[in-house]
Short mmCIF file of C-alpha atoms in Angstrom, two decimals:
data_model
loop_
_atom_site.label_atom_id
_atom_site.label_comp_id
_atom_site.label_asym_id
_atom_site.label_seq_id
_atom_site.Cartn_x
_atom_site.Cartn_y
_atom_site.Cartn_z
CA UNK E 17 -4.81 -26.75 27.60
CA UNK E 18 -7.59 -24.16 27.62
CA UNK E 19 -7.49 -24.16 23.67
CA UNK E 20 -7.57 -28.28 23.28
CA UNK E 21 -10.68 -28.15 26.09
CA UNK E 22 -12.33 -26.41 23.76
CA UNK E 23 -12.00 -28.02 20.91
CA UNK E 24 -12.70 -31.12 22.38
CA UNK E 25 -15.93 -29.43 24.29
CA UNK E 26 -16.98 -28.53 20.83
CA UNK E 27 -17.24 -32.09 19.48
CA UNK E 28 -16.70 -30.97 16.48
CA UNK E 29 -15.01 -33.42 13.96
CA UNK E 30 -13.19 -30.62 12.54
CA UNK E 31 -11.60 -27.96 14.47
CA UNK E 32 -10.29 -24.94 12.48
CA UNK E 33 -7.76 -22.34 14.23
CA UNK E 34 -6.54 -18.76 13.43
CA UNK E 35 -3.77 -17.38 15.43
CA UNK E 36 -3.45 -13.03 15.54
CA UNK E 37 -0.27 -12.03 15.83
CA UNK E 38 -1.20 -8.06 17.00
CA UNK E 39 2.23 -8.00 18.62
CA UNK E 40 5.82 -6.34 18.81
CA UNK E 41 7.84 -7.94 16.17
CA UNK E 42 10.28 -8.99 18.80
CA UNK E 43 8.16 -11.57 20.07
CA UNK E 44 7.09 -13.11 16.54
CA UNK E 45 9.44 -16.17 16.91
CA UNK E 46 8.76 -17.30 20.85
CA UNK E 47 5.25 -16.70 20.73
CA UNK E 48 5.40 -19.12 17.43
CA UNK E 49 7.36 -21.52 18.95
CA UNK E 50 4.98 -21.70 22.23
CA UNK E 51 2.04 -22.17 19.97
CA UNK E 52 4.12 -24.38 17.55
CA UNK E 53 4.75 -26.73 20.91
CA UNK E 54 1.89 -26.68 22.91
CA UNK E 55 -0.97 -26.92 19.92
CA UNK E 56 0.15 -26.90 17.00
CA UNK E 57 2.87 -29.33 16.33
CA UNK E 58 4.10 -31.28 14.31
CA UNK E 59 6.74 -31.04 12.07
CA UNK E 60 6.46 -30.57 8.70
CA UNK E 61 7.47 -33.84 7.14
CA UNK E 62 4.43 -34.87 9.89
CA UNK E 63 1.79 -32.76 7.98
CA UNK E 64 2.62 -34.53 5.01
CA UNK E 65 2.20 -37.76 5.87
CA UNK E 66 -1.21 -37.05 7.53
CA UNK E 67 -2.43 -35.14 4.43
CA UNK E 68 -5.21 -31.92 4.17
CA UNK E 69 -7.68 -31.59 6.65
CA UNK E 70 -11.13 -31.46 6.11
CA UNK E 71 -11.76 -28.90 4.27
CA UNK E 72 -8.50 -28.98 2.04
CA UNK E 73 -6.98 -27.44 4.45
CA UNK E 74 -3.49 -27.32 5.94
CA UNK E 75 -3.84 -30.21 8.26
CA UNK E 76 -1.99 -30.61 11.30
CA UNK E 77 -1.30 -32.41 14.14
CA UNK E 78 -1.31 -31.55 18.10
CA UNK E 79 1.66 -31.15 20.38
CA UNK E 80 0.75 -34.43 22.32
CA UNK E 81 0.74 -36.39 18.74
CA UNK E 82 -3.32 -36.28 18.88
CA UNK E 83 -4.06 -35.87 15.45
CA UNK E 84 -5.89 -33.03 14.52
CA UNK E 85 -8.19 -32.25 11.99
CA UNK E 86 -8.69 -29.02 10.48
CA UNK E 87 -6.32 -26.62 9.38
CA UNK E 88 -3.62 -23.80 11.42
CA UNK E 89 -3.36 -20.34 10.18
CA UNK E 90 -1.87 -17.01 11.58
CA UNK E 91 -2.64 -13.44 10.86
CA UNK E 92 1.03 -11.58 11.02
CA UNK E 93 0.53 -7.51 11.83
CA UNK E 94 3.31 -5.33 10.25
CA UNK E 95 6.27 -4.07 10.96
CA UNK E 96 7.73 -7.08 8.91
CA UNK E 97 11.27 -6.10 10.37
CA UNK E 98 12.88 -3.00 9.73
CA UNK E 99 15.41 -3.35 6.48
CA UNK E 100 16.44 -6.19 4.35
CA UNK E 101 18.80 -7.99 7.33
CA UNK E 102 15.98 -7.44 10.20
CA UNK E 103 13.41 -8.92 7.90
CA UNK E 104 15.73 -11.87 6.98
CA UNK E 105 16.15 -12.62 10.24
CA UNK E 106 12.21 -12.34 11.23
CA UNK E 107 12.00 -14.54 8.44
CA UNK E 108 14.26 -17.17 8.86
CA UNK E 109 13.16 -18.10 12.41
CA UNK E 110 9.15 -17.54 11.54
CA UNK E 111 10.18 -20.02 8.26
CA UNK E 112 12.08 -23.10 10.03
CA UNK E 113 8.85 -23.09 12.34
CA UNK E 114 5.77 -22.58 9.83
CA UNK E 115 5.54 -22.58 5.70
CA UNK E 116 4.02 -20.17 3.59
CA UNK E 117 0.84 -21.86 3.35
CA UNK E 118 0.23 -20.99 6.74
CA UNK E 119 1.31 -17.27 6.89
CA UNK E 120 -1.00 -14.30 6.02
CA UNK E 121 1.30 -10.94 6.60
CA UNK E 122 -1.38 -8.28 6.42
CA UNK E 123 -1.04 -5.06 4.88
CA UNK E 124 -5.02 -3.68 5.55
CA UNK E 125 -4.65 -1.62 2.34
CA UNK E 126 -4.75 -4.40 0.08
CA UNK E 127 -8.19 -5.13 1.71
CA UNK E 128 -9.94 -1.87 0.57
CA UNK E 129 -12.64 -2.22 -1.62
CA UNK E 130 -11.05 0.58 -4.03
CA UNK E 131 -7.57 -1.21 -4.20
CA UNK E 132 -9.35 -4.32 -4.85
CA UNK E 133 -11.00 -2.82 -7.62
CA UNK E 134 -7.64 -1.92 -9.63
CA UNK E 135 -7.17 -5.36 -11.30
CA UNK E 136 -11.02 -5.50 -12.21
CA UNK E 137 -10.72 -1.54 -13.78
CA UNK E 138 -7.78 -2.60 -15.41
CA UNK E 139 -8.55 -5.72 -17.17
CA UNK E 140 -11.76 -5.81 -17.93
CA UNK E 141 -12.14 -2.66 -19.64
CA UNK E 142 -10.49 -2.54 -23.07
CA UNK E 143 -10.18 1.48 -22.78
CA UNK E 144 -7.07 0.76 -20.12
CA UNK E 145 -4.74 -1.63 -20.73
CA UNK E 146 -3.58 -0.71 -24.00
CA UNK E 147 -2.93 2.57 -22.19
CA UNK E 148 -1.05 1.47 -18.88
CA UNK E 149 2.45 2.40 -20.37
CA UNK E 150 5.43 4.67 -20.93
CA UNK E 151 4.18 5.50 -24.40
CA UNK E 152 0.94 7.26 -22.41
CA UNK E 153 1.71 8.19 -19.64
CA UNK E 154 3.75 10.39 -18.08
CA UNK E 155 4.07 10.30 -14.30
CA UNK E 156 2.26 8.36 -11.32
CA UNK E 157 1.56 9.19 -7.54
CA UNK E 158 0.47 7.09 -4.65
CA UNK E 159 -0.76 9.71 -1.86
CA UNK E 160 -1.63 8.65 1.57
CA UNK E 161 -1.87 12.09 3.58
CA UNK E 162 -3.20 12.14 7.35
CA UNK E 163 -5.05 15.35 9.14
CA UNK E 164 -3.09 14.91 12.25
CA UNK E 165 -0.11 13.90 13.99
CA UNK E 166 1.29 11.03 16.07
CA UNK E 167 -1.93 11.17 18.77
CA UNK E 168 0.49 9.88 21.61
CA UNK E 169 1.94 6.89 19.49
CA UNK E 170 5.47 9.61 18.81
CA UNK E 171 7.76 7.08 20.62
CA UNK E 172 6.80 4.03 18.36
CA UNK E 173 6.65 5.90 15.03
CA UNK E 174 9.68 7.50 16.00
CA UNK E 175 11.42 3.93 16.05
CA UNK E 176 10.14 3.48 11.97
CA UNK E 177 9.37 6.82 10.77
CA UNK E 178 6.76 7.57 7.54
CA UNK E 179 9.10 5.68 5.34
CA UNK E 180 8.48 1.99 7.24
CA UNK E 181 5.12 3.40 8.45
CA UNK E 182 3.21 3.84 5.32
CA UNK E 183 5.14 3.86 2.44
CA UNK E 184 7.84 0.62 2.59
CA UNK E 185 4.47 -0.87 2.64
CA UNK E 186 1.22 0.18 2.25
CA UNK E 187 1.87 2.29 -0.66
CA UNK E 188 4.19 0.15 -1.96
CA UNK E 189 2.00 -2.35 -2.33
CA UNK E 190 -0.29 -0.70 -3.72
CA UNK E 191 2.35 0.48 -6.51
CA UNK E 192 3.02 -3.67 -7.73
CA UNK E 193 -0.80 -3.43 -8.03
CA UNK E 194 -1.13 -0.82 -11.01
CA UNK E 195 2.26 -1.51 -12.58
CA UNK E 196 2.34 -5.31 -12.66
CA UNK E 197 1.76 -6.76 -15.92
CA UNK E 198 -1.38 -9.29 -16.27
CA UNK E 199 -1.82 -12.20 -14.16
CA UNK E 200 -2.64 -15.82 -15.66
CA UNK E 201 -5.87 -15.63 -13.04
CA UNK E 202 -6.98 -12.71 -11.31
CA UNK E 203 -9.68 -15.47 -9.46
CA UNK E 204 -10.40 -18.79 -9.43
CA UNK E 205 -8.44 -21.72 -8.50
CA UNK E 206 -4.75 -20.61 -7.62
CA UNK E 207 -4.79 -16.79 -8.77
CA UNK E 208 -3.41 -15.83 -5.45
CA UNK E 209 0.03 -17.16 -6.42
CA UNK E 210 -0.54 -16.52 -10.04
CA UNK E 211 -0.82 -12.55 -8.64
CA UNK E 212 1.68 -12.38 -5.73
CA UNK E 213 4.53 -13.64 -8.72
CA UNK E 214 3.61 -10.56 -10.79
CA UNK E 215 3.76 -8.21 -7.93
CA UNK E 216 6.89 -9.60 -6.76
CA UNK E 217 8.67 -9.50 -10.62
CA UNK E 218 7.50 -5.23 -10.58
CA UNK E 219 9.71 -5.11 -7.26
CA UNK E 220 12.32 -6.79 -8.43
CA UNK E 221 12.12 -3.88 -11.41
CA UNK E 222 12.44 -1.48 -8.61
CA UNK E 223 16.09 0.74 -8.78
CA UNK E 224 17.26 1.32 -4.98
CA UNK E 225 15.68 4.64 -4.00
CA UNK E 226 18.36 7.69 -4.35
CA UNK E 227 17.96 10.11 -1.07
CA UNK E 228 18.54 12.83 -3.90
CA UNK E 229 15.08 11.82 -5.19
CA UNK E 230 13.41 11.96 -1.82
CA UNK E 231 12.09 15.04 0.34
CA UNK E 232 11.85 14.67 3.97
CA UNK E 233 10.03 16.55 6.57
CA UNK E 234 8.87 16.81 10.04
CA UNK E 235 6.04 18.84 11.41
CA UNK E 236 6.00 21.71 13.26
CA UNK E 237 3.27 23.08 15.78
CA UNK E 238 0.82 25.58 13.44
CA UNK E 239 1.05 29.04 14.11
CA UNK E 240 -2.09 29.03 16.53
CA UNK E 241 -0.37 26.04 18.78
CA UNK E 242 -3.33 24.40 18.86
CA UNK E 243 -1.22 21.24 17.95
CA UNK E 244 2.11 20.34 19.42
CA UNK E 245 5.35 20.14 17.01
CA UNK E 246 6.43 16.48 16.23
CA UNK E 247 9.56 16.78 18.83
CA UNK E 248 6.90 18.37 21.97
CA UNK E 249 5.74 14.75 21.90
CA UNK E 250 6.78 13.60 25.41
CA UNK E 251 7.71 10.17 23.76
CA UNK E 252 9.65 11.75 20.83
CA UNK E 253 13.76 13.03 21.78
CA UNK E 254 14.12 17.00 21.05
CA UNK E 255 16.70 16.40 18.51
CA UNK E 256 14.69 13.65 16.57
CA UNK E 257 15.15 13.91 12.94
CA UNK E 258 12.68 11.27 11.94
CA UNK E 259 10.56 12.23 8.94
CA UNK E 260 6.89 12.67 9.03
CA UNK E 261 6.43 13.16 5.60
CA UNK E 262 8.53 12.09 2.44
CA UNK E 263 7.90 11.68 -1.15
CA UNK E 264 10.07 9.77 -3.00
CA UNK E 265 10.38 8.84 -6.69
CA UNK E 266 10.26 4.81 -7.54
CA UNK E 267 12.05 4.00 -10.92
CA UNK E 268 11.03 0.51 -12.37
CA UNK E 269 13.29 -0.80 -14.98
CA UNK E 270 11.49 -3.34 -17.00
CA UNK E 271 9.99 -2.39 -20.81
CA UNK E 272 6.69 -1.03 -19.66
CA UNK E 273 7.82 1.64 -17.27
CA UNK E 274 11.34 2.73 -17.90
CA UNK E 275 11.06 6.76 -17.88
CA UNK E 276 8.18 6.88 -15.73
CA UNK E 277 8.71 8.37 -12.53
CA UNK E 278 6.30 6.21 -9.80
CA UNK E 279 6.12 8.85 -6.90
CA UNK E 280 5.17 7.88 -3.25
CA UNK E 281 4.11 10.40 -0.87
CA UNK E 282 3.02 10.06 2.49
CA UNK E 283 2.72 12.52 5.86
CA UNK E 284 0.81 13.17 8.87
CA UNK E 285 -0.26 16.15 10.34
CA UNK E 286 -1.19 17.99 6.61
CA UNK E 287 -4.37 19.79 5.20
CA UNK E 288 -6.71 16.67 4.84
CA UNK E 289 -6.81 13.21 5.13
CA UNK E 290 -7.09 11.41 1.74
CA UNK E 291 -5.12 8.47 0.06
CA UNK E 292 -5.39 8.09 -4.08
CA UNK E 293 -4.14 7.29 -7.01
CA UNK E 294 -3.69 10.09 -9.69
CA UNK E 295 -2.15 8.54 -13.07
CA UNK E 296 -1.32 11.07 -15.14
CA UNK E 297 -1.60 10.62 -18.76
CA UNK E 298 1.47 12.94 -21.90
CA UNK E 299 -0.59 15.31 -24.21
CA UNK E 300 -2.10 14.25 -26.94
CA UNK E 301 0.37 14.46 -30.22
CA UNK E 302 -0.58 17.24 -32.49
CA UNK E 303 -3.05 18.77 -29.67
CA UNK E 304 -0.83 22.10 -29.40
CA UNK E 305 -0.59 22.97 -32.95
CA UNK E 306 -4.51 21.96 -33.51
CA UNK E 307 -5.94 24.23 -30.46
CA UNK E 308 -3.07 27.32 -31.00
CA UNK E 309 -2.71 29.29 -28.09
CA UNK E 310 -4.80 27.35 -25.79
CA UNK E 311 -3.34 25.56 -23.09
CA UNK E 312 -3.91 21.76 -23.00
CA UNK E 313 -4.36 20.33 -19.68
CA UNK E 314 -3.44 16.76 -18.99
CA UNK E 315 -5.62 14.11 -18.64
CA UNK E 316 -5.46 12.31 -15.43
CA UNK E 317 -7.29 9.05 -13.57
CA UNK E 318 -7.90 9.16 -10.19
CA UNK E 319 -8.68 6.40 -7.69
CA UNK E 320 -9.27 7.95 -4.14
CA UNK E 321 -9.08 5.07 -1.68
CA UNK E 322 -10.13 7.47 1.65
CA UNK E 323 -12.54 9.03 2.49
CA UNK E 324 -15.37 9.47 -0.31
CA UNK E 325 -13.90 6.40 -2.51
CA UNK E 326 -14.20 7.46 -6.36
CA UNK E 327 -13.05 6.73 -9.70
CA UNK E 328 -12.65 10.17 -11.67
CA UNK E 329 -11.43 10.42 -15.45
CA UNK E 330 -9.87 14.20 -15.69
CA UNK E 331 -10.56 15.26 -19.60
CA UNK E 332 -10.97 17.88 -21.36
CA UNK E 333 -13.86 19.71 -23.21
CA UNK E 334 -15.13 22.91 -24.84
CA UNK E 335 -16.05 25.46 -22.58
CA UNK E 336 -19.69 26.15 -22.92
CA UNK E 337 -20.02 29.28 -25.14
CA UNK E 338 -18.82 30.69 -28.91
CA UNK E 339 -15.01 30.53 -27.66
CA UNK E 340 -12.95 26.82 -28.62
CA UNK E 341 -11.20 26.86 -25.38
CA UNK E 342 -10.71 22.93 -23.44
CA UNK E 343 -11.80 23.12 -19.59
CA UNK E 344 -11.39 20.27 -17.36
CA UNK E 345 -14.28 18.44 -16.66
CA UNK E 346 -14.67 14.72 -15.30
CA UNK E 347 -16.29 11.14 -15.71
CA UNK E 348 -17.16 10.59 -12.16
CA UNK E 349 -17.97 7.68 -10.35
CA UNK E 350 -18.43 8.12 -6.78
CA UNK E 351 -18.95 4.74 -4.64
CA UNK E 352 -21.81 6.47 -2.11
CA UNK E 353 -23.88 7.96 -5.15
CA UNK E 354 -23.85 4.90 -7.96
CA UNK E 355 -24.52 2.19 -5.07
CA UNK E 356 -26.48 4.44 -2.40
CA UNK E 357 -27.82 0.81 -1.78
CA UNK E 358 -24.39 -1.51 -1.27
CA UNK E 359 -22.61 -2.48 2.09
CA UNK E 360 -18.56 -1.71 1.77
CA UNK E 361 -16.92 -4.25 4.65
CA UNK E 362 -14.37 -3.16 6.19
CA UNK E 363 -11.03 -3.70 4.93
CA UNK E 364 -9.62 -5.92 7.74
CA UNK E 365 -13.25 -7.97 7.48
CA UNK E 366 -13.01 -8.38 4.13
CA UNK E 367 -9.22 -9.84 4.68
CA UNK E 368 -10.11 -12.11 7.38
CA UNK E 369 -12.56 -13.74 5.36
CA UNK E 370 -9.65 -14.02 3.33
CA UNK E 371 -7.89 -16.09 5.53
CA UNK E 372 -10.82 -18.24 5.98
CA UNK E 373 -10.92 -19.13 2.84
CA UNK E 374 -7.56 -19.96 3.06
CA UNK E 375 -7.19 -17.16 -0.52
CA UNK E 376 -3.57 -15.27 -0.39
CA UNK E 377 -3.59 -13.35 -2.95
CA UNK E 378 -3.95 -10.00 -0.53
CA UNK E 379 -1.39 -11.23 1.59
CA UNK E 380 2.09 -10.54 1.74
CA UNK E 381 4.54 -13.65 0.99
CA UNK E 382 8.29 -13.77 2.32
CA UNK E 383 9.80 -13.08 -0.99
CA UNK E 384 7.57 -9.72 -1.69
CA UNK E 385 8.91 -8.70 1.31
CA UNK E 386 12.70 -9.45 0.54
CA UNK E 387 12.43 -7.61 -2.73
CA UNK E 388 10.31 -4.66 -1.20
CA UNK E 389 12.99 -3.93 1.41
CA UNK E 390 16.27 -4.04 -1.35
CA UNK E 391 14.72 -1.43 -2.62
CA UNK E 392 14.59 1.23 0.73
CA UNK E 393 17.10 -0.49 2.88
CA UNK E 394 20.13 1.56 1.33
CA UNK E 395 18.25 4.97 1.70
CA UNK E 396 17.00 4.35 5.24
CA UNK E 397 20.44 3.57 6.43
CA UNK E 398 21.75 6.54 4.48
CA UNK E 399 19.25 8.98 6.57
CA UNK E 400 20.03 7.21 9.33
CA UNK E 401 23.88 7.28 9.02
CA UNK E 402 24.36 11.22 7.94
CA UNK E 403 21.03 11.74 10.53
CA UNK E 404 19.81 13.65 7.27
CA UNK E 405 17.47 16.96 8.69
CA UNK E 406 13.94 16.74 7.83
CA UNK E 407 12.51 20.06 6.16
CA UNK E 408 9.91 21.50 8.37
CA UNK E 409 6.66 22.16 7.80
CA UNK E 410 3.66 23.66 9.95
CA UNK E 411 1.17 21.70 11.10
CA UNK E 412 -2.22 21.65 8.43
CA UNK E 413 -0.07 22.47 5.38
CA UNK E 414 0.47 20.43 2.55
CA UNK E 415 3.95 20.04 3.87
CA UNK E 416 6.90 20.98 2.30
CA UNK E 417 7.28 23.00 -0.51
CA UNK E 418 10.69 21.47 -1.83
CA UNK E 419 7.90 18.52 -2.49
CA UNK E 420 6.19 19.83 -5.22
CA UNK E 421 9.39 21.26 -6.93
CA UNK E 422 10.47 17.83 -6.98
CA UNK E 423 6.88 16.68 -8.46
CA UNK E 424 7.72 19.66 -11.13
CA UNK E 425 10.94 18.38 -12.09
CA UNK E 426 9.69 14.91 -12.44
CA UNK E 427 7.12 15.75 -14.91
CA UNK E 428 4.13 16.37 -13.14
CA UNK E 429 1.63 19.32 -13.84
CA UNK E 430 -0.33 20.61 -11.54
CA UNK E 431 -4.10 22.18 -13.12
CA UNK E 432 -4.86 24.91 -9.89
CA UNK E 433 -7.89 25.79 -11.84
CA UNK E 434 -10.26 22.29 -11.02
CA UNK E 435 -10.78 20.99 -7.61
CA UNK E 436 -12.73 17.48 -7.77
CA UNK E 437 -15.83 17.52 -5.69
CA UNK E 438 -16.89 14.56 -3.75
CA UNK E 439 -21.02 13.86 -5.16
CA UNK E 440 -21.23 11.52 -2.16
CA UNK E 441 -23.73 13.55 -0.23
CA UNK E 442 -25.59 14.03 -4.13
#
C-alpha cells in the first residue's frame, strides 16, 4: 500500500521500480512472491497482452489489476545457491514467478572499471587477439588475495567457504571474460545477450575441477597473535576444515585453450590485498639458441583490478651497458597517472545504472549459472564428503607453499628478480 501511495502521490504517468534483494538466499522465493502479489502482478501471459511500458520497458501490471506503466526489475545479491541442485532449485521457484528480462544477479566484479576494460583491450587492439591462444601462451591466473581475515563474518563464510565466496563466482566470471571467443556486439543494440552466450559456451568448455588439482588452506594466527586463527573465530566450530584459500586449475576444452592451464586463486588473511590478471605468454622460438647462455624471461600481461588499477606489458630488453643480457622491464599504464583528471564510479554504481538502462550484459543469467556450478559442484561435495584438511598457513603469508609447487608444475615461472611498482602516486 505504502509503495502504490507513492506512486500515485507522484503523478507521474510512468512509474519505474527496482526491487534489492540484499537478503539470505532462503528468503529469495517468499519475498518474490509477496512482491509478485501485492505490486507487481500479473502473470506473464498478462504482460504480454498489455505490451512494453513507456520506456520499452518490461511493462507490468498491479496486484489489484490497475494497470501499470513502467517497467519491474530486481537486483539479486549472491550466493546464487550453493551447488548445481541448490541453484536449480533457487531457480526454478525465482523462474515460475519472474523471467529473465526482469532478473539482474549481480556479481560487483563485473562492474569494475578494469574488468570492463578486457573486451575493449582485447578487441580493439590488433597486437592481442591474434595472440589470445594456446599457440602463445602458456598459463593464466586470476588472483583475488585479501589482507585480512573473516572480521566477525567466520560463521557465514564458514557455511560457503573461499571456493563459493570468491572464486565459483567472482573469479570465475571474470575467467569467461578473457577466454571467450568474440562477441557479434560488444555494445549497441542487444550485445548483452550477444556476450552472456559467449561466456556461457567457455563454461560449458569447462572440465569438472579435480581436487588433485586444487590446494586448500586455512589460516592460522601469525606468530605475534596479533590476529586470531580462522577456528578462534567465536562463530567458526574448532574442528572446521573450511578453506580460506585455494587455487585451483580450470581446464577448458574447446580449440583455443586445450593445454592451457586457467588457474584461480583466492584467500584471505595473506601478505596484501590485490586482485589481477597475469597472462603469461611461451618463449619466443629460437630465443635460447640466439641469446646463448642468457636466461629468457617470459613475457607476461597484467591487469590489476585492486588497488592501484594498471595495465602492465612484462618484456624484455638489453640491460643498459656493453653486456647483451635481456632484463625485465614494462609498458605501464597506471589508471591514477594517465587520467590524474577522470572520475572511476564505483563498481556497484556503475551496475545499477546498468539496471536502469535495463543493459544485462554484466549480469548473471540462469543458464551461466547452471554451467558455472557443473563445473565445482563435484569437488565441493568431494571436500565436503572426505572433510578434506586444509593446509595451514600463518596469518600475512602468501599462504601455502604446496600452492606455488602446483603453479610450478603447471607451467608457470616465477621472475623473483622484478617487482612491478605502482606509478600512481607519480
Amino acid at each position: 500500500d505504502d509503495v502504490r501511495s507513492a506512486e500515485t502521490a507522484s503523478g507521474a504517468a510512468c512509474v519505474n521500480r527496482l526491487f534489492y534483494f540484499a537478503i539470505p538466499p532462503s528468503v529469495f522465493v517468499p519475498i518474490g512472491t509477496s512482491l509478485k502479489n501485492a505490486i507487481i502482478g500479473p502473470s506473464e501471459e498478462e504482460e504480454k497482452e498489455m505490451g512494453n511500458g513507456c520506456d520499452g520497458g518490461d511493462g507490468t501490471g498491479t496486484g489489484t489489476g490497475q494497470q501499470h506503466i513502467g517497467w519491474n526489475r530486481l537486483i539479486i545479491e549472491k550466493p546464487f545457491g550453493k551447488d548445481t541442485a541448490s541453484f536449480e532449485k533457487l531457480s526454478s521457484a525465482m523462474g515460475a514467478l519472474y523471467t529473465e528480462k526482469h532478473l539482474y544477479r549481480i556479481d560487483h566484479y563485473l562492474g569494475k572499471e578494469m574488468v570492463k576494460n578486457l573486451m575493449m583491450m582485447r578487441y580493439s587492439n590488433a597486437i592481442f587477439e591474434p595472440l589470445w591462444n594456446r599457440n602463445h601462451i602458456s598459463n593464466v591466473q586470476i588472483t583475488f588475495k585479501e589482507n585480512f581475515g573473516t572480521k566477525g563474518r567466520g560463521g557465514y563464510f564458514d557455511g560457503y567457504g573461499i571456493i563459493r565466496d570468491i572464486i565459483q563466482n567472482h573469479l570465475l566470471q571474470v575467467l569467461t571474460l578473457v577466454a571467450m571467443e568474440p562477441p557479434v556486439a560488444c555494445s549497441g543494440e542487444n550485445y548483452s545477450n550477444y556476450v552472456r552466450n559467449e561466456k556461457v559456451k567457455v563454461l560449458d568448455s569447462i572440465l569438472p575441477v579435480e581436487l588433485e588439482d586444487c590446494v586448500l588452506g586455512q589460516y592460522l594466527a601469525p606468530e605475534d597473535g596479533s590476529e586470531p586463527a580462522y577456528v578462534d573465530d567465536p562463530t567458526v566450530p574448532d574442528d572446521s576444515v573450511t578453506p580460506t584459500y585455494a587455487a585451483m586449475v580450470l581446464r577448458i576444452n574447446n580449440p583455443r585453450w586445450e593445454g592451457v592451464p586457467f588457474i584461480l586463486k583466492a584467500g584471505k588473511a595473506l601478505n596484501e590485498r590485490k586482485a589481477e590478471i597475469r597472462i603469461q605468454f611461451k618463449q619466443p622460438p629460437g630465443a635460447a639458441a640466439m641469446f646463448p647462455g642468457e636466461k629468457i624471461p617470459h613475457n607476461e600481461l597484467v591487469m590489476r583490478l585492486q588497488p592501484d588499477e594498471a595495465v602492465y606489458m612484462k618484456m624484455n630488453v638489453k640491460e643498459p651497458g656493453l653486456r647483451t643480457t635481456p632484463v625485465i622491464s614494462e609498458l605501464d599504464l597506471t589508471y591514477k597517472s594517465s587520467f590524474p583528471d577522470a572520475f572511476n564510479v564505483d563498481a556497484y554504481t556503475r551496475l545499477i545504472l546498468d539496471v536502469l538502462r535495463g543493459s544485462q550484459a554484466a549480469f548473471v543469467r540462469d543458464d551461466e549459472l547452471r554451467s558455472a556450478w557443473k563445473i565445482f559442484t563435484p569437488v565441493l561435495h568431494r571436500i565436503e564428503r572426505e572433510k578434506v584438511q586444509p593446509i595451514k598457513y600463518a596469518y600475512g603469508s602468501r599462504g601455502p607453499a604446496e600452492a606455488d609447487e602446483l603453479l610450478r608444475k603447471e607451467g608457470f615461472k616465477y621472475h623473483a628478480e622484478y617487482e612491478w611498482q605502482s606509478r600512481s602516486n607519480l
